PDB file of C-alpha atoms in Angstrom:
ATOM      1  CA  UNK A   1      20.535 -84.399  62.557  1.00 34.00           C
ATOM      2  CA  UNK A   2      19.069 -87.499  64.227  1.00 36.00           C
ATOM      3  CA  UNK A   3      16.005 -88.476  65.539  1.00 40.00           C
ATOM      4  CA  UNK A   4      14.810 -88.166  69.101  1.00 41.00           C
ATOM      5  CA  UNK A   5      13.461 -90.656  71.225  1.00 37.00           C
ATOM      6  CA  UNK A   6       9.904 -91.201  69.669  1.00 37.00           C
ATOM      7  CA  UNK A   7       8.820 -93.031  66.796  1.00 39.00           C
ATOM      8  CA  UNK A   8       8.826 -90.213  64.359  1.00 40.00           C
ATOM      9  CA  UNK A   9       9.420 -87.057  66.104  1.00 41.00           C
ATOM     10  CA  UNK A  10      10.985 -84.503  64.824  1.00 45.00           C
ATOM     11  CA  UNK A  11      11.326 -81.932  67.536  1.00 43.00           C
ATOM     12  CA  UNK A  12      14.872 -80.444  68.071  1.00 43.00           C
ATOM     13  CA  UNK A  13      13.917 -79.181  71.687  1.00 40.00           C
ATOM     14  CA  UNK A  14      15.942 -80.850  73.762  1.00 41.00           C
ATOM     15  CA  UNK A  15      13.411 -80.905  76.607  1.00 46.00           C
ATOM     16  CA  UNK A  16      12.730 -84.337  78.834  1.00 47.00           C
ATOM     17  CA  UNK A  17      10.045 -86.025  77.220  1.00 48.00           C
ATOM     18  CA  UNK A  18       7.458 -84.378  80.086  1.00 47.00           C
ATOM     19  CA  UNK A  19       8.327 -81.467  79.329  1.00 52.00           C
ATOM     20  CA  UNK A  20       7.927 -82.267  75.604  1.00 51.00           C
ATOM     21  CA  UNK A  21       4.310 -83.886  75.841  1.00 48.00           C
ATOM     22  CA  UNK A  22       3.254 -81.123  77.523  1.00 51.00           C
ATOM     23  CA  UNK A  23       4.522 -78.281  74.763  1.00 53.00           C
ATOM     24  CA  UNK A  24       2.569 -80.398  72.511  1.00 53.00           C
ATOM     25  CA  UNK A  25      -0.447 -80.737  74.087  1.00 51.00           C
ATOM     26  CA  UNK A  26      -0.589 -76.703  74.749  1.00 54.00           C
ATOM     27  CA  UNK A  27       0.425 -76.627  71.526  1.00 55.00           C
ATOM     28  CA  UNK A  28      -2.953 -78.856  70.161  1.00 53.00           C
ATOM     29  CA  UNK A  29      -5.331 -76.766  72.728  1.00 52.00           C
ATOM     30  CA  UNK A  30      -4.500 -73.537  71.453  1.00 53.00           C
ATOM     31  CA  UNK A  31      -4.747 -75.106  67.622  1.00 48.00           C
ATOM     32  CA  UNK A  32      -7.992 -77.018  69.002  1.00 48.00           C
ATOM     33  CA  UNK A  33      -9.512 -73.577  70.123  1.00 50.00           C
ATOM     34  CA  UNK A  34      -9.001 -72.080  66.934  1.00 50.00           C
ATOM     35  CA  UNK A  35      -9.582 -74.591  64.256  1.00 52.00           C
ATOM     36  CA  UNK A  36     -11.869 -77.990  65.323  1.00 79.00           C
ATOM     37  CA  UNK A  37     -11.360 -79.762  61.950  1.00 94.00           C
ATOM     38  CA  UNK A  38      -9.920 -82.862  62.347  1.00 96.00           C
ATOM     39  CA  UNK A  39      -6.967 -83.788  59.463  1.00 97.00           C
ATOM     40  CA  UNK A  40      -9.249 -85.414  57.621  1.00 97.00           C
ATOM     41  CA  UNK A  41     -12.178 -83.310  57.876  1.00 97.00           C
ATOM     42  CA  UNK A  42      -9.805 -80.252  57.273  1.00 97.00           C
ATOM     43  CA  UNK A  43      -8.173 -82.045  53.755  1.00 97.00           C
ATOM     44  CA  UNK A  44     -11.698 -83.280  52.926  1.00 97.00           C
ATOM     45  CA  UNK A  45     -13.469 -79.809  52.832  1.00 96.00           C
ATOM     46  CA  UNK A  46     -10.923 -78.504  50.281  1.00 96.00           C
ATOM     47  CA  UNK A  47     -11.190 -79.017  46.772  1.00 95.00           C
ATOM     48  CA  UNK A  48      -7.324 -79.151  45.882  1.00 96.00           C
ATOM     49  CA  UNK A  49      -7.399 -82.303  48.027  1.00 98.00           C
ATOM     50  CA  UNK A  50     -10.414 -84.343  46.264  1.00 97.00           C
ATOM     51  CA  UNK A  51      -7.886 -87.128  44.959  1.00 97.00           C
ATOM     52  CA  UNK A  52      -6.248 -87.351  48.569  1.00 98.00           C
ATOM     53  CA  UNK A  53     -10.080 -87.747  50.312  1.00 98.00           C
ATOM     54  CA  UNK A  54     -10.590 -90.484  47.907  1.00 97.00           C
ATOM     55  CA  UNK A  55      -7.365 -91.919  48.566  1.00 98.00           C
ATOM     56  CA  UNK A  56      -7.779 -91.904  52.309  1.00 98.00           C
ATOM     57  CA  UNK A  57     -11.096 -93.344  51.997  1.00 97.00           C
ATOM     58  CA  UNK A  58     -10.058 -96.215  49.738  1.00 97.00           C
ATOM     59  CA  UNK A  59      -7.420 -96.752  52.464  1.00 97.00           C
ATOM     60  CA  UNK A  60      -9.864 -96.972  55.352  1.00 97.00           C
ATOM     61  CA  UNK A  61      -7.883 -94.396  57.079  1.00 97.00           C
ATOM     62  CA  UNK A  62     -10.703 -91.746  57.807  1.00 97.00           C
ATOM     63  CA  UNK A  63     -10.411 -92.440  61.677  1.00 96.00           C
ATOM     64  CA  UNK A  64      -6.511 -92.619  61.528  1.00 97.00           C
ATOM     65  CA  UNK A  65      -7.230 -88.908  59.831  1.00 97.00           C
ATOM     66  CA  UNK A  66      -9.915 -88.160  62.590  1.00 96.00           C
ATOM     67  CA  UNK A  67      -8.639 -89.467  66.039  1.00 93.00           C
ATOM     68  CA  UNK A  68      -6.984 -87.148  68.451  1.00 90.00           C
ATOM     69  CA  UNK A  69      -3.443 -88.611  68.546  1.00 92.00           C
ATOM     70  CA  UNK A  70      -1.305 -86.079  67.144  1.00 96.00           C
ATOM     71  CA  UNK A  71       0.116 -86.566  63.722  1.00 97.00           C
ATOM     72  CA  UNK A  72       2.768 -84.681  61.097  1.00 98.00           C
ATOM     73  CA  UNK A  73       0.895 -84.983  57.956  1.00 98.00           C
ATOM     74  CA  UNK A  74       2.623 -84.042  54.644  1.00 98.00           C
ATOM     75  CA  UNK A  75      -0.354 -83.999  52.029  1.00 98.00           C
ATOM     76  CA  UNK A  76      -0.044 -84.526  48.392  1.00 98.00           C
ATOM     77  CA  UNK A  77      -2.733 -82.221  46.527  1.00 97.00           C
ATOM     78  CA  UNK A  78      -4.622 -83.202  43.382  1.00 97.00           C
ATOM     79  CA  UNK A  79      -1.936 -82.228  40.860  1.00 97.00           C
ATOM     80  CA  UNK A  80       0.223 -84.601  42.595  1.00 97.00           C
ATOM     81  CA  UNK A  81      -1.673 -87.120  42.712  1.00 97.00           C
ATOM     82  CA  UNK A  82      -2.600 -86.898  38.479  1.00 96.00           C
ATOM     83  CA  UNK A  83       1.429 -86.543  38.264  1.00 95.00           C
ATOM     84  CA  UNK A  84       1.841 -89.669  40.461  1.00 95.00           C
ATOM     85  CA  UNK A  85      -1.071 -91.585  38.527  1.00 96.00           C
ATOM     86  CA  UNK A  86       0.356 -90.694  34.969  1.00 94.00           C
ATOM     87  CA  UNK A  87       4.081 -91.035  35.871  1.00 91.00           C
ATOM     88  CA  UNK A  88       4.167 -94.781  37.769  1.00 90.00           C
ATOM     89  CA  UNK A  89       1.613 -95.999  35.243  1.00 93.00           C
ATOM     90  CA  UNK A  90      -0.977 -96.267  37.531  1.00 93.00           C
ATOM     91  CA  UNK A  91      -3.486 -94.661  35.380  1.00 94.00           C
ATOM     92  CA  UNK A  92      -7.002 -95.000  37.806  1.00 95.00           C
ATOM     93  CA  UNK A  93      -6.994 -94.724  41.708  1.00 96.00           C
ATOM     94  CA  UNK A  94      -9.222 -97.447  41.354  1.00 95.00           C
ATOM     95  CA  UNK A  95      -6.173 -99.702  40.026  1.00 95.00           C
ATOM     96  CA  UNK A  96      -4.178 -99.909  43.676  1.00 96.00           C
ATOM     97  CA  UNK A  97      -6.006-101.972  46.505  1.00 96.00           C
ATOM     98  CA  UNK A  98      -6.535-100.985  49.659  1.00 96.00           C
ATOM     99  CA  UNK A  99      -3.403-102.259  51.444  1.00 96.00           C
ATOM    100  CA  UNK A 100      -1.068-100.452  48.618  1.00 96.00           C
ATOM    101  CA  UNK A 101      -2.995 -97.428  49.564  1.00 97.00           C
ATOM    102  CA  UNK A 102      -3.051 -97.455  53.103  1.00 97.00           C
ATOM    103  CA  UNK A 103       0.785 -97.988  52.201  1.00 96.00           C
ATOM    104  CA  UNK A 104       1.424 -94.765  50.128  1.00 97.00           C
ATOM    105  CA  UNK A 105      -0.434 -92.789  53.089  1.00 98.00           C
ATOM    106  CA  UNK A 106       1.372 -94.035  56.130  1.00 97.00           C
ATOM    107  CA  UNK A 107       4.366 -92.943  54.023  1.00 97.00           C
ATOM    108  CA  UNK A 108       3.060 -89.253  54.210  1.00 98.00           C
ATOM    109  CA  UNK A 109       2.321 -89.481  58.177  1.00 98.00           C
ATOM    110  CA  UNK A 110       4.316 -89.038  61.024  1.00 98.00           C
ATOM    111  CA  UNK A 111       3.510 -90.253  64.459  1.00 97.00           C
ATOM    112  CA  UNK A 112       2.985 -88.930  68.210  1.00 95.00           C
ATOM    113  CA  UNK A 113       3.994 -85.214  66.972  1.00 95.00           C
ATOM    114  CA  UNK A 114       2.673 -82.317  65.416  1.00 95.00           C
ATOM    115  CA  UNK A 115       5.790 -80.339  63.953  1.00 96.00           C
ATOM    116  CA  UNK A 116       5.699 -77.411  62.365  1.00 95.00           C
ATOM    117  CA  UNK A 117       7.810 -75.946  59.730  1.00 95.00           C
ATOM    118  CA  UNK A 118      10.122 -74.384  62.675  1.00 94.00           C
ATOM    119  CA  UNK A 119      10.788 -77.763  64.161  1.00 94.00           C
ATOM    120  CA  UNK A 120      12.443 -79.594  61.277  1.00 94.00           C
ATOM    121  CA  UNK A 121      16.001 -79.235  59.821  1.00 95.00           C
ATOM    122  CA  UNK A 122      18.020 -79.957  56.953  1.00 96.00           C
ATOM    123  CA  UNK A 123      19.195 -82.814  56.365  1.00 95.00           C
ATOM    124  CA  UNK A 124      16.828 -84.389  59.332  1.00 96.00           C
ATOM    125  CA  UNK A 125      15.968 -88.270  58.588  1.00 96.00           C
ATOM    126  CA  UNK A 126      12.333 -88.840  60.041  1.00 96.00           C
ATOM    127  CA  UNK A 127      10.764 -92.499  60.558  1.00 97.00           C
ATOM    128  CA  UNK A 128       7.396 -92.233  58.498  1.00 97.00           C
ATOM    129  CA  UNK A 129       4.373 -94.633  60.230  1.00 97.00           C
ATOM    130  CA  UNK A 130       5.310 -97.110  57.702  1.00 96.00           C
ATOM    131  CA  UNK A 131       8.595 -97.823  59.055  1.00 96.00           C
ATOM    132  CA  UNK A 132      10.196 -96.189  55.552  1.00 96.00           C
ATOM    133  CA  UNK A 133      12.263 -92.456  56.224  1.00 96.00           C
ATOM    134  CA  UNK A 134      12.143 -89.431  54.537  1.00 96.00           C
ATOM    135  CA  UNK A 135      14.759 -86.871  54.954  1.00 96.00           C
ATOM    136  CA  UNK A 136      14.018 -82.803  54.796  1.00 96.00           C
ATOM    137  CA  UNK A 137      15.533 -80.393  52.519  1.00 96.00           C
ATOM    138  CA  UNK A 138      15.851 -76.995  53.054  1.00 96.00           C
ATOM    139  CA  UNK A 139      16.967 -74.447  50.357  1.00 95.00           C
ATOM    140  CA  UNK A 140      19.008 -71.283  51.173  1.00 94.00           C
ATOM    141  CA  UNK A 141      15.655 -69.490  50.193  1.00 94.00           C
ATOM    142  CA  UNK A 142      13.822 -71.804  52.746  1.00 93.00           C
ATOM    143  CA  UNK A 143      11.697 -73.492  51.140  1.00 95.00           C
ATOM    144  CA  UNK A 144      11.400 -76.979  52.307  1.00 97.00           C
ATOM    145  CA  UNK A 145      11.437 -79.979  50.075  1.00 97.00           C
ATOM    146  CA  UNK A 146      10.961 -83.503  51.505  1.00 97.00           C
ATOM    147  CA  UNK A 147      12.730 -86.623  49.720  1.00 95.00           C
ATOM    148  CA  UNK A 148      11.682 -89.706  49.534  1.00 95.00           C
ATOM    149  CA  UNK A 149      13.073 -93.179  47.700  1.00 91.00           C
ATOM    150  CA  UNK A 150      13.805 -91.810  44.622  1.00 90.00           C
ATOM    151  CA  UNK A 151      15.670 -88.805  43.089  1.00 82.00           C
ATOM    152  CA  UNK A 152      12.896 -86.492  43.110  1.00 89.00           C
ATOM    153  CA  UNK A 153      12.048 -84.842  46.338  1.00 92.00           C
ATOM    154  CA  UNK A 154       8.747 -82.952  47.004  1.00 95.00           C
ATOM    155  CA  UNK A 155       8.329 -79.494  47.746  1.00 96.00           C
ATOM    156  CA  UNK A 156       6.143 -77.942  51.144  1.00 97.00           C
ATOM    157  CA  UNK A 157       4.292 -75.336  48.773  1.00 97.00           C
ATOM    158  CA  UNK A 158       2.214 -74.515  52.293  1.00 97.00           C
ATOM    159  CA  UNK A 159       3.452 -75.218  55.584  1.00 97.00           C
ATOM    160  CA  UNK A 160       1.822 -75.417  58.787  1.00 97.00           C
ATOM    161  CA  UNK A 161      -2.323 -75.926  58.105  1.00 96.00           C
ATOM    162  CA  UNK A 162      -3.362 -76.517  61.739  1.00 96.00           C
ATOM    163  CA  UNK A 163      -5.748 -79.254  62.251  1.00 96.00           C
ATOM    164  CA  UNK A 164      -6.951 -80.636  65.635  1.00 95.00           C
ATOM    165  CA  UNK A 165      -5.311 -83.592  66.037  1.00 96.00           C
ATOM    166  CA  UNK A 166      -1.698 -82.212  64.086  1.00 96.00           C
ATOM    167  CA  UNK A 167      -0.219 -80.240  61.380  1.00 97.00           C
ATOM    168  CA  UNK A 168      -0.489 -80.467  57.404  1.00 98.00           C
ATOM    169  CA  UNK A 169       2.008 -79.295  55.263  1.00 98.00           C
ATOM    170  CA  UNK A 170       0.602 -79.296  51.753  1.00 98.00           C
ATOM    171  CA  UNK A 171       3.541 -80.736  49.040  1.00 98.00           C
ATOM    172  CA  UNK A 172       3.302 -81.153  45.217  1.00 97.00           C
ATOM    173  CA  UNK A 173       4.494 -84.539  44.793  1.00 97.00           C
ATOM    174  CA  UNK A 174       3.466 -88.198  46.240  1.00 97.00           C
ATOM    175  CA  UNK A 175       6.403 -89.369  48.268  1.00 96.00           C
ATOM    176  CA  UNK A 176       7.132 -92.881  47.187  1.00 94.00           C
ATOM    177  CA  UNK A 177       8.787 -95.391  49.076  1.00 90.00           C
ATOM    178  CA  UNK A 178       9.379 -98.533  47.537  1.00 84.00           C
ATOM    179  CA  UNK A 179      10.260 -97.480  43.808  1.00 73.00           C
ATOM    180  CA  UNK A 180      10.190-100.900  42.760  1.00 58.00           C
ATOM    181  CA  UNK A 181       9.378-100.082  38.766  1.00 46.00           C
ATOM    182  CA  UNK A 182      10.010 -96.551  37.301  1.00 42.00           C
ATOM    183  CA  UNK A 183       7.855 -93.958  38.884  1.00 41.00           C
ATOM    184  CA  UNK A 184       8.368 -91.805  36.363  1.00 42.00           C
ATOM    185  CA  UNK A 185       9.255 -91.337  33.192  1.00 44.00           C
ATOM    186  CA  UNK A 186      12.952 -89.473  32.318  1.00 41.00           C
ATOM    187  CA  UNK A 187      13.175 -85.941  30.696  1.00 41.00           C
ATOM    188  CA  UNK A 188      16.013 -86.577  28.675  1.00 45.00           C
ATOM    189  CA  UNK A 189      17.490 -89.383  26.301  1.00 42.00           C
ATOM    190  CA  UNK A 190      20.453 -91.336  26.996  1.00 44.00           C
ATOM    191  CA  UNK A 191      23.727 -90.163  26.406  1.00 52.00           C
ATOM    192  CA  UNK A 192      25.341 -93.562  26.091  1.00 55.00           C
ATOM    193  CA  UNK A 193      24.841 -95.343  22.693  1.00 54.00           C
ATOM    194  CA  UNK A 194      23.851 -98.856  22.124  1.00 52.00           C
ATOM    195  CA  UNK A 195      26.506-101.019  21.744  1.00 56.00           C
ATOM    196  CA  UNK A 196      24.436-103.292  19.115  1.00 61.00           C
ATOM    197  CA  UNK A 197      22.448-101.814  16.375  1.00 54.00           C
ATOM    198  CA  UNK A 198      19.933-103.848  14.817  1.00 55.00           C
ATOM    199  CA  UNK A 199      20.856-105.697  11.411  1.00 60.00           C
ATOM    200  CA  UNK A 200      17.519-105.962   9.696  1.00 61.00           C
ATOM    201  CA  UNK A 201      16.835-103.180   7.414  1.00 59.00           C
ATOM    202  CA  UNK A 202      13.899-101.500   7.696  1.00 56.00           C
ATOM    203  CA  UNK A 203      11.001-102.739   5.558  1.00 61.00           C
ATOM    204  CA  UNK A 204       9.318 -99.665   4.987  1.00 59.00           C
ATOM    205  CA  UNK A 205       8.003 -98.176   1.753  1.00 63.00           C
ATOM    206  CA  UNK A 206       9.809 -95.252  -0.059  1.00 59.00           C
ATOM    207  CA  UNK A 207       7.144 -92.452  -0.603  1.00 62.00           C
ATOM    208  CA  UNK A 208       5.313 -92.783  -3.560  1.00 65.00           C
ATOM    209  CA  UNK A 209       6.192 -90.234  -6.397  1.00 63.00           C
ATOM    210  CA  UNK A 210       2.641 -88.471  -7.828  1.00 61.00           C
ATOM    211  CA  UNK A 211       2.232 -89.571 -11.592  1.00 64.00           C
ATOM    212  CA  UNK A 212       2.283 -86.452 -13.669  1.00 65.00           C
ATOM    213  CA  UNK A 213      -0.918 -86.773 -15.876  1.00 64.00           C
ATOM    214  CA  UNK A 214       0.408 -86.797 -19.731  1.00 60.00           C
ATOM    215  CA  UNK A 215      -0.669 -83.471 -22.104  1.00 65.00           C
ATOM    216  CA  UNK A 216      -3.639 -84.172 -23.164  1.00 65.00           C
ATOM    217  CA  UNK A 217      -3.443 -84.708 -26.753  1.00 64.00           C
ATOM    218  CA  UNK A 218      -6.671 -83.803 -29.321  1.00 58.00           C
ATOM    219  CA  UNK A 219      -8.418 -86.852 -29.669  1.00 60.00           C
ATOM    220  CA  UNK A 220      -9.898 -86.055 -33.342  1.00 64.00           C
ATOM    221  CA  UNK A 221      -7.825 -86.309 -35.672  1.00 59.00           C
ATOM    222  CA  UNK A 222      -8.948 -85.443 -39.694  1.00 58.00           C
ATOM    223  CA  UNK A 223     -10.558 -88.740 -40.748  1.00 61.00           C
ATOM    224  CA  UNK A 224     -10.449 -87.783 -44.999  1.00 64.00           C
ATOM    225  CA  UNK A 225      -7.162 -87.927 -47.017  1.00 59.00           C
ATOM    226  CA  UNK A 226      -7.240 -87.102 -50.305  1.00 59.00           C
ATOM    227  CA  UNK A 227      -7.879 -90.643 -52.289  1.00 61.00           C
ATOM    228  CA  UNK A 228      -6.550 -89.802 -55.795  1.00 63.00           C
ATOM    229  CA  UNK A 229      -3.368 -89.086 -56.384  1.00 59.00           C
ATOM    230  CA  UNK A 230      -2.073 -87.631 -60.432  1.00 59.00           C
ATOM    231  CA  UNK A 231      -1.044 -90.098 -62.168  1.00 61.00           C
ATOM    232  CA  UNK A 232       1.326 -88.337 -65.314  1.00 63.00           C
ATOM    233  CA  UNK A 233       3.890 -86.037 -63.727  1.00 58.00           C
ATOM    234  CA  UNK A 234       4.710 -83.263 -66.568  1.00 60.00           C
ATOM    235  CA  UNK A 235       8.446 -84.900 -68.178  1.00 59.00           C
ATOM    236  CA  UNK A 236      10.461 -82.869 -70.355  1.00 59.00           C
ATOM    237  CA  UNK A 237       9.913 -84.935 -73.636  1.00 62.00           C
ATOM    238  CA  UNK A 238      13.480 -86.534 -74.829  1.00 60.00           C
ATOM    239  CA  UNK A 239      13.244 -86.111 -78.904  1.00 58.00           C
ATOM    240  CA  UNK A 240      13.654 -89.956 -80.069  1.00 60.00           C
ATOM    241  CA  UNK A 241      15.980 -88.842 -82.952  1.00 63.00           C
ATOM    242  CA  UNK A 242      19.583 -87.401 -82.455  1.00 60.00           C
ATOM    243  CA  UNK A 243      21.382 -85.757 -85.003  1.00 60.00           C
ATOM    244  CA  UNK A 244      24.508 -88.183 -86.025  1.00 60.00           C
ATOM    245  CA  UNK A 245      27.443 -86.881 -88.009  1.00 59.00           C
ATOM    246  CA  UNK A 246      27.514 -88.923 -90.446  1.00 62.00           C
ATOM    247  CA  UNK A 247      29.773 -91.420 -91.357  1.00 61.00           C
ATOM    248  CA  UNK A 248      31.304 -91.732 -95.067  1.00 59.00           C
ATOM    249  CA  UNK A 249      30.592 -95.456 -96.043  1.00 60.00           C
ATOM    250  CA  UNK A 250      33.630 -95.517 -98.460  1.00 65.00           C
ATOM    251  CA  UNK A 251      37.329 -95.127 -97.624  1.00 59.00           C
ATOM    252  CA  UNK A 252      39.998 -94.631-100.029  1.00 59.00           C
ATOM    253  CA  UNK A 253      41.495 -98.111-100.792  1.00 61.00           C
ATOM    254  CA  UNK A 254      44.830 -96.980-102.107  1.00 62.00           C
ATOM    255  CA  UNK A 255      47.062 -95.084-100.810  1.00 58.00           C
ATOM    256  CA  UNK A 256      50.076 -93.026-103.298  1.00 59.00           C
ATOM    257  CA  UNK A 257      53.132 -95.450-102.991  1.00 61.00           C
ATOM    258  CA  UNK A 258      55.159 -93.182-103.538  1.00 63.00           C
ATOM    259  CA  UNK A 259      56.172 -89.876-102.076  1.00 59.00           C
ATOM    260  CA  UNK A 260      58.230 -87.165-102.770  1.00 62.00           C
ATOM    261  CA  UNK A 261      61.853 -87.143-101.826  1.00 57.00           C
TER     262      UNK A 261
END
């Protein structure tokens, strides 16, 4: 669904604009009657909202917050705001100037109307008072999510806080609108693979091995040997003399010459 007329509005009655003005101006007494906190003064006296006070204060926005034009406020609470300062690398609020904040906030605001939950649709692109849209998201169940520049959209975790000058839906996430650099960091790891690897090996140091302590050997040893040794060794005693058949010193000269035949 489109737009109407006004910058911002997200009404789907198709009323004349008379008609319309007045709705919401009955609409603001009877809210007026029964709570007579401005926007600011109702987000401010609420301690999920600290980060947002400080946020609209660094912005100089407390008498956009506080004056009695009527305003759609979608209002990030303090675990948004650590999710927003951890995710886009922000780190301290203290880190984004005034302008940048003033920015972020403007994104979160809608002009000229008060709309309630009822009065917004799926799939409804609204003009934000920066000039930047957000579009609504409603789930079968309901529940309303808003979604902003990036993939991520926020959810309305409480709709409809009246205020005096408009309506405050609280949502768990900072709408960004100009995602520039990564405002957050992904959940999963690529499923592509490099198509270059590098070539230099690592230079890292293989773990180093303990050193098993040797057994510890005696350190004395005996210091005395024995320092004289026998000289003789018992021999079986060879008798100098052998017994020699003896020899006869004379031979027979002659021999008989003849013998007989």
């Amino acid at each position: 669904m489109q737009e109407d007329g006004t910058h911002g509005s997200v009404l789907r009655s198709h009323n004349s604009p008379p008609q319309r003005m007045m709705i919401q101006a009955l609409l603001l007494l009877l809210v007026t009657g029964a709570q007579a906190k401005s926007v600011y003064e109702t987000v401010s006296s609420d301690s999920d909202f600290e980060m947002l006070t400080d946020a609209i204060e660094r912005a100089d926005m407390v008498d956009f917050y506080s004056n009695e034009d009527p305003i759609t406020f979608f209002a990030p609470d303090d675990h948004a705001f650590e999710a927003f300062l951890y995710d886009s690398g922000v780190g301290e609020m203290s880190n984004l100037s005034q302008d940048e904040w003033k920015r972020i906030l403007q994104y979160h605001t809608i002009l000229n109307v008060a709309a309630s939950s009822s009065q917004i649709s799926d799939g409804q692109v609204i003009t934000t008072a920066s000039g930047d849209s957000i579009i609504v998201l409603i789930e079968d169940n309901g529940t309303i999510n808003i979604g902003d520049k990036t993939n991520r959209p926020g959810g309305v975790t409480e709709p409809d806080v009246m205020a005096k000058n408009g309506i405050i839906h609280v949502i768990n996430k900072v709408l960004i609108s100009n995602p520039t650099q990564p405002t957050y960091k992904p959940t999963e790891r690529p499923t592509e693979k490099p198509t270059e690897y590098p070539t230099k090996e690592p230079t890292y140091k293989p773990t180093k091995e303990p050193t098993k302590k040797p057994t510890k050997k005696p350190t004395k040893y005996p210091t005395q040997y024995p320092t004289a040794y026998p000289t003789e060794y018992p021999t079986t005693k060879k008798p100098t003399k052998y017994p020699t058949t003896k020899k006869p010193t004379k031979y027979p000269t002659k021999y008989p010459t003849a013998y007989p035949t």
